[in-house]
């Protein structure tokens, strides 16, 4: 609870600062100046890279997935009780990172792909009402684009046939397939799973309810309805890329990815630029990050070995750094000294008493002009060098 209050207080402070007299630049202190000639960036590259030359084979499908993510609601967008995110890893869905269909009897995602082929791109997200697992309702949603409408229709019918549970209905969606199942275990949980098909898109929601006694089926169906309503509304902004053009999609935006610290050439299939709506899905707290992003005017985030957030201006970047810092730390972290010769950088490492340092890996944050930069690593010295390299990549870039 203390962590939640601290994070909320930081967000409130950033918004209050932006509202002070004299405008954001007058209200927010500037980031300290850094002499880049003194920074130790190790052997990391410090010049912009040609991201197209090092393009990963799945880069186009990832870009199409991000387009779907930018046209998909977070759970908080359709029900503001869902604020806690526990999902780790990428949200994108591609043939290389196939969807997993919960409750359909598949052992893993690859097995599901063999039975339900034709995945082109998609987006998945999830959230829950409580910070602890199984302490409140949880929801997971997914939109999957298939190669054609026959394949999406097959997925829609096949999943309904394979998924455990009894049929049900969603108000306003007579064409939805719905399955409701109750499983007993450590927690007796009701699962409601529902699918829609729209052209070559499969739209899916999985709602888990371990707390309602007796289970409130109509209330759960209403949540599903709100998701379908919001998802269909937002998909109006999605312009599908023709299949033959997906592999040619440009992967950079305004040179942002080329100025982001790269992983080993061509090895990272997750290198990409994310618009704000897609970025929101990665938040640990959906309610607070949405406020911070809006306040700072963050429009794009690029991610590879380094992470870069582009804010409205330098003052907004300073405010967003505070929010990102609050949202990234956990009770297992402790603040440590930043890199030498980089005043203003904030770094965190696992507390000395933590048995597994991997539970709280080190990271650093600082500001370069209108950009907030972040480095993560398995050891603090490497996080320092990555931050320094990322700083050099952005120094002087507008």
GROMACS .gro file of C-alpha atoms in nm:
model
  398
    1UNK     CA    1   0.000   0.000   0.000
    2UNK     CA    2   0.290   0.235   0.079
    3UNK     CA    3   0.428   0.180  -0.272
    4UNK     CA    4   0.094   0.261  -0.433
    5UNK     CA    5   0.057   0.579  -0.233
    6UNK     CA    6   0.410   0.687  -0.317
    7UNK     CA    7   0.356   0.631  -0.689
    8UNK     CA    8   0.024   0.817  -0.684
    9UNK     CA    9   0.187   1.103  -0.496
   10UNK     CA   10   0.459   1.132  -0.761
   11UNK     CA   11   0.198   1.148  -1.038
   12UNK     CA   12   0.002   1.413  -0.848
   13UNK     CA   13   0.321   1.613  -0.798
   14UNK     CA   14   0.415   1.604  -1.167
   15UNK     CA   15   0.069   1.725  -1.268
   16UNK     CA   16   0.071   1.994  -1.000
   17UNK     CA   17   0.411   2.118  -1.120
   18UNK     CA   18   0.287   2.145  -1.477
   19UNK     CA   19  -0.003   2.361  -1.357
   20UNK     CA   20   0.212   2.608  -1.161
   21UNK     CA   21   0.241   2.967  -1.273
   22UNK     CA   22   0.494   3.047  -1.545
   23UNK     CA   23   0.439   2.722  -1.738
   24UNK     CA   24   0.617   2.388  -1.718
   25UNK     CA   25   0.964   2.525  -1.791
   26UNK     CA   26   0.938   2.766  -1.499
   27UNK     CA   27   0.790   2.512  -1.261
   28UNK     CA   28   1.018   2.214  -1.331
   29UNK     CA   29   1.393   2.225  -1.260
   30UNK     CA   30   1.616   2.157  -1.559
   31UNK     CA   31   1.819   1.838  -1.586
   32UNK     CA   32   2.187   1.884  -1.487
   33UNK     CA   33   2.436   1.932  -1.768
   34UNK     CA   34   2.658   1.637  -1.859
   35UNK     CA   35   3.002   1.637  -2.023
   36UNK     CA   36   2.968   1.345  -2.263
   37UNK     CA   37   3.345   1.325  -2.316
   38UNK     CA   38   3.379   1.196  -1.961
   39UNK     CA   39   3.115   0.923  -1.985
   40UNK     CA   40   3.221   0.559  -1.976
   41UNK     CA   41   3.011   0.377  -2.235
   42UNK     CA   42   3.233   0.068  -2.251
   43UNK     CA   43   3.221  -0.106  -2.587
   44UNK     CA   44   2.862  -0.008  -2.663
   45UNK     CA   45   2.790   0.183  -2.986
   46UNK     CA   46   2.743   0.557  -2.950
   47UNK     CA   47   2.656   0.650  -3.310
   48UNK     CA   48   2.312   0.608  -3.470
   49UNK     CA   49   2.258   0.272  -3.639
   50UNK     CA   50   2.095   0.175  -3.968
   51UNK     CA   51   1.801  -0.016  -3.827
   52UNK     CA   52   1.675  -0.123  -4.168
   53UNK     CA   53   2.011  -0.282  -4.251
   54UNK     CA   54   1.989  -0.484  -3.929
   55UNK     CA   55   1.620  -0.557  -3.968
   56UNK     CA   56   1.493  -0.870  -3.790
   57UNK     CA   57   1.291  -1.110  -4.011
   58UNK     CA   58   0.984  -1.064  -3.789
   59UNK     CA   59   1.012  -0.684  -3.772
   60UNK     CA   60   0.722  -0.622  -4.011
   61UNK     CA   61   0.486  -0.852  -3.823
   62UNK     CA   62   0.590  -0.686  -3.497
   63UNK     CA   63   0.516  -0.345  -3.646
   64UNK     CA   64   0.170  -0.463  -3.758
   65UNK     CA   65   0.108  -0.602  -3.410
   66UNK     CA   66   0.194  -0.265  -3.258
   67UNK     CA   67  -0.056  -0.103  -3.495
   68UNK     CA   68  -0.321  -0.337  -3.353
   69UNK     CA   69  -0.201  -0.258  -3.000
   70UNK     CA   70  -0.243   0.113  -3.068
   71UNK     CA   71  -0.604   0.037  -3.162
   72UNK     CA   72  -0.674  -0.182  -2.858
   73UNK     CA   73  -0.797  -0.076  -2.513
   74UNK     CA   74  -0.617  -0.156  -2.193
   75UNK     CA   75  -0.847  -0.324  -1.939
   76UNK     CA   76  -0.854   0.009  -1.755
   77UNK     CA   77  -0.998   0.175  -2.067
   78UNK     CA   78  -1.317  -0.032  -2.054
   79UNK     CA   79  -1.339  -0.094  -1.677
   80UNK     CA   80  -1.143   0.134  -1.445
   81UNK     CA   81  -1.133  -0.126  -1.170
   82UNK     CA   82  -0.863  -0.317  -1.361
   83UNK     CA   83  -0.542  -0.131  -1.279
   84UNK     CA   84  -0.276  -0.388  -1.183
   85UNK     CA   85  -0.069  -0.557  -1.454
   86UNK     CA   86   0.130  -0.873  -1.383
   87UNK     CA   87   0.202  -0.987  -1.738
   88UNK     CA   88   0.570  -1.004  -1.830
   89UNK     CA   89   0.719  -1.022  -2.177
   90UNK     CA   90   0.596  -0.886  -2.505
   91UNK     CA   91   0.235  -0.805  -2.584
   92UNK     CA   92   0.274  -0.862  -2.956
   93UNK     CA   93   0.138  -1.169  -3.133
   94UNK     CA   94   0.309  -1.305  -3.445
   95UNK     CA   95   0.381  -1.639  -3.605
   96UNK     CA   96   0.709  -1.634  -3.408
   97UNK     CA   97   0.529  -1.539  -3.086
   98UNK     CA   98   0.196  -1.721  -3.129
   99UNK     CA   99  -0.113  -1.670  -2.913
  100UNK     CA  100  -0.197  -1.904  -2.628
  101UNK     CA  101  -0.564  -1.996  -2.606
  102UNK     CA  102  -0.643  -2.052  -2.239
  103UNK     CA  103  -0.886  -2.333  -2.162
  104UNK     CA  104  -0.872  -2.485  -2.512
  105UNK     CA  105  -0.663  -2.783  -2.405
  106UNK     CA  106  -0.339  -2.686  -2.576
  107UNK     CA  107  -0.018  -2.757  -2.385
  108UNK     CA  108   0.153  -2.450  -2.527
  109UNK     CA  109   0.122  -2.178  -2.789
  110UNK     CA  110   0.306  -2.372  -3.060
  111UNK     CA  111   0.062  -2.661  -3.028
  112UNK     CA  112  -0.224  -2.417  -3.070
  113UNK     CA  113  -0.058  -2.267  -3.379
  114UNK     CA  114  -0.035  -2.611  -3.540
  115UNK     CA  115  -0.411  -2.663  -3.497
  116UNK     CA  116  -0.516  -2.303  -3.565
  117UNK     CA  117  -0.279  -2.170  -3.837
  118UNK     CA  118  -0.268  -1.846  -4.028
  119UNK     CA  119  -0.162  -1.601  -3.755
  120UNK     CA  120  -0.033  -1.277  -3.906
  121UNK     CA  121  -0.017  -1.032  -3.615
  122UNK     CA  122  -0.201  -0.938  -3.298
  123UNK     CA  123  -0.195  -0.790  -2.951
  124UNK     CA  124  -0.262  -0.929  -2.605
  125UNK     CA  125  -0.298  -0.758  -2.272
  126UNK     CA  126  -0.418  -0.829  -1.919
  127UNK     CA  127  -0.486  -0.673  -1.580
  128UNK     CA  128  -0.648  -0.750  -1.247
  129UNK     CA  129  -0.841  -0.563  -0.981
  130UNK     CA  130  -0.607  -0.639  -0.690
  131UNK     CA  131  -0.230  -0.634  -0.657
  132UNK     CA  132  -0.229  -0.992  -0.527
  133UNK     CA  133  -0.310  -1.285  -0.753
  134UNK     CA  134  -0.656  -1.442  -0.711
  135UNK     CA  135  -0.773  -1.159  -0.482
  136UNK     CA  136  -1.014  -1.016  -0.739
  137UNK     CA  137  -1.131  -1.046  -1.094
  138UNK     CA  138  -0.868  -1.069  -1.367
  139UNK     CA  139  -0.904  -1.014  -1.738
  140UNK     CA  140  -0.698  -1.096  -2.047
  141UNK     CA  141  -0.785  -0.981  -2.397
  142UNK     CA  142  -0.641  -1.048  -2.740
  143UNK     CA  143  -0.694  -0.947  -3.101
  144UNK     CA  144  -0.543  -1.180  -3.361
  145UNK     CA  145  -0.527  -1.106  -3.731
  146UNK     CA  146  -0.531  -1.410  -3.959
  147UNK     CA  147  -0.430  -1.443  -4.322
  148UNK     CA  148  -0.795  -1.442  -4.430
  149UNK     CA  149  -1.149  -1.447  -4.296
  150UNK     CA  150  -1.183  -1.823  -4.343
  151UNK     CA  151  -0.896  -1.881  -4.101
  152UNK     CA  152  -1.031  -1.637  -3.843
  153UNK     CA  153  -1.373  -1.803  -3.871
  154UNK     CA  154  -1.213  -2.144  -3.826
  155UNK     CA  155  -1.032  -2.021  -3.513
  156UNK     CA  156  -1.359  -1.880  -3.377
  157UNK     CA  157  -1.546  -2.208  -3.426
  158UNK     CA  158  -1.260  -2.439  -3.326
  159UNK     CA  159  -1.184  -2.258  -3.001
  160UNK     CA  160  -1.549  -2.258  -2.897
  161UNK     CA  161  -1.563  -2.632  -2.968
  162UNK     CA  162  -1.244  -2.708  -2.775
  163UNK     CA  163  -1.289  -2.478  -2.475
  164UNK     CA  164  -1.437  -2.619  -2.157
  165UNK     CA  165  -1.758  -2.480  -2.009
  166UNK     CA  166  -2.123  -2.414  -2.082
  167UNK     CA  167  -2.255  -2.171  -2.345
  168UNK     CA  168  -2.375  -1.830  -2.234
  169UNK     CA  169  -2.468  -1.497  -2.391
  170UNK     CA  170  -2.327  -1.145  -2.399
  171UNK     CA  171  -2.582  -0.860  -2.419
  172UNK     CA  172  -2.581  -0.701  -2.762
  173UNK     CA  173  -2.359  -0.969  -2.917
  174UNK     CA  174  -2.573  -1.264  -3.025
  175UNK     CA  175  -2.290  -1.384  -3.253
  176UNK     CA  176  -2.037  -1.417  -2.970
  177UNK     CA  177  -1.928  -1.765  -2.871
  178UNK     CA  178  -1.918  -1.784  -2.490
  179UNK     CA  179  -1.803  -2.056  -2.251
  180UNK     CA  180  -1.840  -2.043  -1.871
  181UNK     CA  181  -1.658  -2.291  -1.652
  182UNK     CA  182  -1.611  -2.326  -1.276
  183UNK     CA  183  -1.289  -2.491  -1.158
  184UNK     CA  184  -1.223  -2.596  -0.801
  185UNK     CA  185  -0.877  -2.588  -0.650
  186UNK     CA  186  -0.693  -2.361  -0.406
  187UNK     CA  187  -0.948  -2.106  -0.524
  188UNK     CA  188  -1.282  -2.189  -0.680
  189UNK     CA  189  -1.284  -1.971  -0.989
  190UNK     CA  190  -1.537  -1.895  -1.257
  191UNK     CA  191  -1.397  -1.846  -1.605
  192UNK     CA  192  -1.587  -1.669  -1.879
  193UNK     CA  193  -1.429  -1.684  -2.223
  194UNK     CA  194  -1.582  -1.518  -2.528
  195UNK     CA  195  -1.491  -1.472  -2.895
  196UNK     CA  196  -1.605  -1.253  -3.180
  197UNK     CA  197  -1.494  -1.269  -3.541
  198UNK     CA  198  -1.484  -0.959  -3.759
  199UNK     CA  199  -1.340  -1.018  -4.104
  200UNK     CA  200  -0.990  -1.161  -4.060
  201UNK     CA  201  -0.979  -1.057  -3.691
  202UNK     CA  202  -1.049  -1.282  -3.393
  203UNK     CA  203  -1.140  -1.082  -3.080
  204UNK     CA  204  -1.103  -1.271  -2.751
  205UNK     CA  205  -1.154  -1.210  -2.380
  206UNK     CA  206  -1.085  -1.433  -2.082
  207UNK     CA  207  -1.235  -1.323  -1.750
  208UNK     CA  208  -1.148  -1.499  -1.423
  209UNK     CA  209  -1.352  -1.444  -1.108
  210UNK     CA  210  -1.230  -1.609  -0.785
  211UNK     CA  211  -1.421  -1.390  -0.542
  212UNK     CA  212  -1.791  -1.356  -0.626
  213UNK     CA  213  -2.002  -1.585  -0.409
  214UNK     CA  214  -2.229  -1.691  -0.565
  215UNK     CA  215  -2.072  -1.619  -0.902
  216UNK     CA  216  -2.225  -1.317  -1.070
  217UNK     CA  217  -2.263  -1.427  -1.430
  218UNK     CA  218  -2.451  -1.118  -1.553
  219UNK     CA  219  -2.191  -0.885  -1.403
  220UNK     CA  220  -1.912  -1.075  -1.574
  221UNK     CA  221  -2.104  -1.073  -1.902
  222UNK     CA  222  -2.138  -0.695  -1.869
  223UNK     CA  223  -1.758  -0.662  -1.842
  224UNK     CA  224  -1.721  -0.870  -2.159
  225UNK     CA  225  -1.975  -0.646  -2.333
  226UNK     CA  226  -1.783  -0.333  -2.234
  227UNK     CA  227  -1.467  -0.484  -2.378
  228UNK     CA  228  -1.630  -0.576  -2.707
  229UNK     CA  229  -1.784  -0.227  -2.732
  230UNK     CA  230  -1.453  -0.051  -2.669
  231UNK     CA  231  -1.241  -0.283  -2.881
  232UNK     CA  232  -1.468  -0.254  -3.184
  233UNK     CA  233  -1.480   0.124  -3.146
  234UNK     CA  234  -1.100   0.152  -3.132
  235UNK     CA  235  -1.043  -0.087  -3.421
  236UNK     CA  236  -1.200   0.175  -3.649
  237UNK     CA  237  -0.862   0.351  -3.632
  238UNK     CA  238  -0.673   0.041  -3.746
  239UNK     CA  239  -0.580   0.030  -4.114
  240UNK     CA  240  -0.465  -0.325  -4.196
  241UNK     CA  241  -0.147  -0.344  -4.397
  242UNK     CA  242  -0.186  -0.563  -4.708
  243UNK     CA  243  -0.025  -0.900  -4.644
  244UNK     CA  244   0.231  -0.854  -4.920
  245UNK     CA  245   0.342  -0.521  -4.766
  246UNK     CA  246   0.387  -0.626  -4.401
  247UNK     CA  247   0.749  -0.735  -4.442
  248UNK     CA  248   0.824  -0.393  -4.595
  249UNK     CA  249   0.676  -0.183  -4.313
  250UNK     CA  250   0.926   0.080  -4.193
  251UNK     CA  251   1.029  -0.002  -3.840
  252UNK     CA  252   1.154   0.339  -3.728
  253UNK     CA  253   0.966   0.660  -3.642
  254UNK     CA  254   1.146   0.996  -3.671
  255UNK     CA  255   1.482   0.820  -3.633
  256UNK     CA  256   1.399   0.726  -3.275
  257UNK     CA  257   1.495   0.360  -3.303
  258UNK     CA  258   1.820   0.441  -3.484
  259UNK     CA  259   1.914   0.655  -3.182
  260UNK     CA  260   1.823   0.381  -2.934
  261UNK     CA  261   2.099   0.158  -2.795
  262UNK     CA  262   2.085  -0.154  -3.015
  263UNK     CA  263   2.123  -0.515  -2.919
  264UNK     CA  264   2.361  -0.736  -3.112
  265UNK     CA  265   2.293  -0.679  -3.479
  266UNK     CA  266   1.972  -0.844  -3.596
  267UNK     CA  267   1.928  -1.058  -3.285
  268UNK     CA  268   1.653  -0.873  -3.102
  269UNK     CA  269   1.313  -0.934  -3.256
  270UNK     CA  270   1.150  -0.697  -3.007
  271UNK     CA  271   1.324  -0.376  -3.119
  272UNK     CA  272   1.049  -0.132  -3.212
  273UNK     CA  273   0.886   0.207  -3.164
  274UNK     CA  274   0.561   0.212  -2.964
  275UNK     CA  275   0.297   0.488  -2.973
  276UNK     CA  276   0.152   0.585  -2.639
  277UNK     CA  277  -0.158   0.362  -2.649
  278UNK     CA  278   0.055   0.054  -2.714
  279UNK     CA  279   0.300   0.160  -2.442
  280UNK     CA  280   0.016   0.189  -2.188
  281UNK     CA  281  -0.037  -0.188  -2.205
  282UNK     CA  282   0.310  -0.241  -2.052
  283UNK     CA  283   0.240  -0.037  -1.737
  284UNK     CA  284   0.245  -0.198  -1.394
  285UNK     CA  285  -0.025   0.048  -1.283
  286UNK     CA  286  -0.257   0.144  -1.567
  287UNK     CA  287  -0.427   0.432  -1.389
  288UNK     CA  288  -0.116   0.623  -1.284
  289UNK     CA  289   0.094   0.575  -1.597
  290UNK     CA  290  -0.184   0.705  -1.819
  291UNK     CA  291  -0.187   1.030  -1.618
  292UNK     CA  292   0.192   1.064  -1.631
  293UNK     CA  293   0.213   1.003  -2.005
  294UNK     CA  294  -0.060   1.256  -2.075
  295UNK     CA  295   0.099   1.516  -1.847
  296UNK     CA  296   0.441   1.479  -2.011
  297UNK     CA  297   0.305   1.456  -2.364
  298UNK     CA  298   0.494   1.133  -2.433
  299UNK     CA  299   0.408   1.033  -2.788
  300UNK     CA  300   0.653   0.753  -2.868
  301UNK     CA  301   0.880   0.509  -2.690
  302UNK     CA  302   1.158   0.316  -2.863
  303UNK     CA  303   1.286  -0.005  -2.714
  304UNK     CA  304   1.583  -0.228  -2.788
  305UNK     CA  305   1.878  -0.277  -2.554
  306UNK     CA  306   1.799   0.073  -2.429
  307UNK     CA  307   1.463   0.244  -2.382
  308UNK     CA  308   1.380   0.600  -2.487
  309UNK     CA  309   1.065   0.798  -2.401
  310UNK     CA  310   1.001   1.113  -2.608
  311UNK     CA  311   0.826   1.382  -2.405
  312UNK     CA  312   0.677   1.716  -2.510
  313UNK     CA  313   0.984   1.915  -2.399
  314UNK     CA  314   1.273   1.901  -2.154
  315UNK     CA  315   1.064   2.009  -1.854
  316UNK     CA  316   0.805   1.741  -1.931
  317UNK     CA  317   1.086   1.484  -1.957
  318UNK     CA  318   1.205   1.568  -1.606
  319UNK     CA  319   0.852   1.516  -1.474
  320UNK     CA  320   0.805   1.190  -1.664
  321UNK     CA  321   1.133   1.055  -1.531
  322UNK     CA  322   0.996   1.087  -1.178
  323UNK     CA  323   0.684   0.893  -1.273
  324UNK     CA  324   0.877   0.622  -1.458
  325UNK     CA  325   1.113   0.588  -1.163
  326UNK     CA  326   0.825   0.543  -0.920
  327UNK     CA  327   0.658   0.291  -1.147
  328UNK     CA  328   0.974   0.083  -1.206
  329UNK     CA  329   1.094   0.033  -0.851
  330UNK     CA  330   0.970  -0.246  -0.626
  331UNK     CA  331   1.001  -0.306  -0.250
  332UNK     CA  332   1.301  -0.526  -0.337
  333UNK     CA  333   1.495  -0.232  -0.487
  334UNK     CA  334   1.718   0.019  -0.313
  335UNK     CA  335   1.850   0.344  -0.456
  336UNK     CA  336   2.224   0.349  -0.530
  337UNK     CA  337   2.475   0.598  -0.668
  338UNK     CA  338   2.443   0.680  -1.036
  339UNK     CA  339   2.723   0.660  -1.293
  340UNK     CA  340   3.024   0.885  -1.234
  341UNK     CA  341   3.010   1.210  -1.432
  342UNK     CA  342   2.636   1.176  -1.494
  343UNK     CA  343   2.466   1.408  -1.243
  344UNK     CA  344   2.092   1.367  -1.237
  345UNK     CA  345   2.095   0.994  -1.315
  346UNK     CA  346   1.900   0.777  -1.072
  347UNK     CA  347   1.989   0.409  -1.032
  348UNK     CA  348   1.849   0.116  -0.837
  349UNK     CA  349   1.976  -0.227  -0.742
  350UNK     CA  350   1.847  -0.521  -0.542
  351UNK     CA  351   1.856  -0.476  -0.166
  352UNK     CA  352   2.152  -0.660  -0.009
  353UNK     CA  353   1.921  -0.899   0.176
  354UNK     CA  354   1.749  -1.017  -0.143
  355UNK     CA  355   1.826  -1.384  -0.202
  356UNK     CA  356   1.777  -1.360  -0.577
  357UNK     CA  357   1.909  -1.041  -0.733
  358UNK     CA  358   1.723  -1.133  -1.052
  359UNK     CA  359   1.399  -1.048  -0.869
  360UNK     CA  360   1.509  -0.682  -0.868
  361UNK     CA  361   1.755  -0.631  -1.154
  362UNK     CA  362   1.944  -0.301  -1.163
  363UNK     CA  363   1.829  -0.012  -1.378
  364UNK     CA  364   1.913   0.354  -1.432
  365UNK     CA  365   1.722   0.658  -1.558
  366UNK     CA  366   1.814   1.007  -1.667
  367UNK     CA  367   1.706   1.284  -1.904
  368UNK     CA  368   1.862   1.402  -2.232
  369UNK     CA  369   1.679   1.708  -2.361
  370UNK     CA  370   1.317   1.601  -2.424
  371UNK     CA  371   1.402   1.232  -2.381
  372UNK     CA  372   1.389   1.009  -2.075
  373UNK     CA  373   1.632   0.719  -2.113
  374UNK     CA  374   1.641   0.395  -1.922
  375UNK     CA  375   1.894   0.114  -1.903
  376UNK     CA  376   1.841  -0.232  -1.756
  377UNK     CA  377   2.101  -0.501  -1.702
  378UNK     CA  378   2.205  -0.792  -1.485
  379UNK     CA  379   2.475  -0.590  -1.308
  380UNK     CA  380   2.503  -0.227  -1.207
  381UNK     CA  381   2.829  -0.146  -1.388
  382UNK     CA  382   2.680  -0.263  -1.717
  383UNK     CA  383   2.365  -0.058  -1.653
  384UNK     CA  384   2.593   0.247  -1.606
  385UNK     CA  385   2.768   0.188  -1.939
  386UNK     CA  386   2.443   0.128  -2.125
  387UNK     CA  387   2.300   0.451  -1.986
  388UNK     CA  388   2.614   0.641  -2.090
  389UNK     CA  389   2.600   0.496  -2.443
  390UNK     CA  390   2.231   0.582  -2.472
  391UNK     CA  391   2.304   0.936  -2.353
  392UNK     CA  392   2.570   0.981  -2.622
  393UNK     CA  393   2.334   0.847  -2.889
  394UNK     CA  394   2.076   1.116  -2.806
  395UNK     CA  395   2.302   1.410  -2.716
  396UNK     CA  396   2.226   1.689  -2.963
  397UNK     CA  397   1.935   1.499  -3.122
  398UNK     CA  398   1.614   1.703  -3.130
   0.00000   0.00000   0.00000
